[in-house]
C-alpha positions as MATLAB code, in Angstrom:
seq = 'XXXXXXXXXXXXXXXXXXXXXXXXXXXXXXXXXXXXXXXXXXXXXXXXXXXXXXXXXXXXXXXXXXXXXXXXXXXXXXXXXXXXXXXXXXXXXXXXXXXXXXXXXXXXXXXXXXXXXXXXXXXXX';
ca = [
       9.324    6.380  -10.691;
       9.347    7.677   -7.190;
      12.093    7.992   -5.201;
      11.369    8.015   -1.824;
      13.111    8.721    1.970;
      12.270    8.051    5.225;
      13.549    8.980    8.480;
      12.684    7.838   12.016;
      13.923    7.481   15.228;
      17.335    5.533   15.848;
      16.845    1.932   17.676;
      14.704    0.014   15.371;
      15.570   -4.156   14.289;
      16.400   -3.939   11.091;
      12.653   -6.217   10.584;
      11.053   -3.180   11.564;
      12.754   -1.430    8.900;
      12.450   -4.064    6.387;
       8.479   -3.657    6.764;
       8.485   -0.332    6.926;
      10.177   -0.259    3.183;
       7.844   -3.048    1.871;
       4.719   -1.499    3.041;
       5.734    1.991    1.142;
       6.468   -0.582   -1.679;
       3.051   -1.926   -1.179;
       1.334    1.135   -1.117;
       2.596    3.065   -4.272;
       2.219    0.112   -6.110;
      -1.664   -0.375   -5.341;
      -2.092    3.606   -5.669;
       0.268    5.129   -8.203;
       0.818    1.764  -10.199;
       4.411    1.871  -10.176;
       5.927   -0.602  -11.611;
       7.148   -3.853  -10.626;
      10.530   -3.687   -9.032;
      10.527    0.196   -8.751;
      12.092    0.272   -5.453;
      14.388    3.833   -4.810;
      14.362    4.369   -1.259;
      16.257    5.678    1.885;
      15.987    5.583    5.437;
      17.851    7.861    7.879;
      18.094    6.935   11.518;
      18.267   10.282   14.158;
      19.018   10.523   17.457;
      16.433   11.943   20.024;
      18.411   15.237   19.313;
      18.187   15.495   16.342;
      14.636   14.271   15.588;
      11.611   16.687   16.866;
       8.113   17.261   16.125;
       4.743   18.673   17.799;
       1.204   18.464   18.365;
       0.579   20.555   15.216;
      -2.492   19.598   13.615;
      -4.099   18.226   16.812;
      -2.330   15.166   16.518;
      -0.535   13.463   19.414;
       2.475   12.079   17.961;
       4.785    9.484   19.454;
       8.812    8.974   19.208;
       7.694    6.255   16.467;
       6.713    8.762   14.409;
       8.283    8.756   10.860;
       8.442   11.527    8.159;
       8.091   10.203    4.520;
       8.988   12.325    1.405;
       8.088   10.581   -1.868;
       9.014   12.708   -5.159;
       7.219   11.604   -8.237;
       6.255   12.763  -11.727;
       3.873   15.524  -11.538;
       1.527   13.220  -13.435;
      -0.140   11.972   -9.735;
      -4.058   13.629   -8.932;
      -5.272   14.434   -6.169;
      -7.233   11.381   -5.585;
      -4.278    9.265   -6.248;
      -2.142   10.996   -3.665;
      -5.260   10.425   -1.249;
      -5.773    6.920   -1.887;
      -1.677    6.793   -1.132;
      -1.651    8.798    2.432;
      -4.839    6.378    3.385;
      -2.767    2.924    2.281;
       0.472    4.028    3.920;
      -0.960    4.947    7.228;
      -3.344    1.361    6.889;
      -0.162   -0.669    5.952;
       1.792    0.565    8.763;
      -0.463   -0.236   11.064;
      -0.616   -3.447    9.994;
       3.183   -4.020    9.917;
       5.391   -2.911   11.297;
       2.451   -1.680   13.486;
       2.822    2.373   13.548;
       0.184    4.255   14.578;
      -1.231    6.195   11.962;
      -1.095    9.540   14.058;
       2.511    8.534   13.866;
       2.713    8.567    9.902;
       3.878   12.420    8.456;
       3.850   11.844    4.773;
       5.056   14.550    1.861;
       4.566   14.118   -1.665;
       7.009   16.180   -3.905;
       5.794   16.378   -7.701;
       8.530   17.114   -9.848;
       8.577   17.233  -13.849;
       9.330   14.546  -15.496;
      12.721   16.265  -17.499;
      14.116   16.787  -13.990;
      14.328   12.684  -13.736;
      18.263   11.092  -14.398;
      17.768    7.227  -13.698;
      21.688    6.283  -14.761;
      23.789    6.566  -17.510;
      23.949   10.087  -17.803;
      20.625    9.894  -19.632;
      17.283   12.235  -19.349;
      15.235    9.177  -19.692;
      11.557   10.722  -19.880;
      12.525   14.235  -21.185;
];
């Protein structure tokens, strides 16, 4: 059940976009097995004003950079959460074709009780 959001800089096609969404998809599905169809996601556009980042890390970073925050059930290990950073960075490079020094990822583990999925309901508490 992760719910996740991603934000980049403004001026991508929509394709780019599209790929970018079904390549997170991708990704948590081969690593986290979430389920089929488990798709919560977000993607906020910024202008070069309000979008910055640095060289922190030794990494030369691009304007195509894009920050990824995934929350999840605090049920992921460590090598899960590995095997996810790897496949993200691999499947955007293969489409839409970001660089991986260009992929800043964040996982946020949250208890399951914390989790409303509709109708008003604590669904895994």
């Amino acid at each position: 059940m992760p719910l996740l959001h991603v934000s980049l800089r403004a001026g991508k096609p929509a394709t780019y976009r599209q790929a970018i969404f079904d390549s997170l998809y991708r990704a948590m599905r081969e690593t986290l097995d979430v389920p089929e169809d488990d798709q919560f996601m977000t993607l906020s556009e910024h202008d070069a004003a309000n979008f910055r980042y640095g060289a922190a890390f030794g990494i030369a970073r691009s304007d195509d950079l894009v920050y990824i925050q995934i929350t999840v059930f605090d049920t992921r290990t460590v090598e899960q959460k590995k095997a996810l950073f790897r496949r993200i960075a691999e499947l955007l490079g293969e489409s839409p074709g970001i660089r991986p020094e260009d992929v800043f990822v964040n996982v946020y583990p949250t208890a399951k009780e914390n989790w409303s999925v509709g109708n008003g309901l604590a669904q895994f508490a």
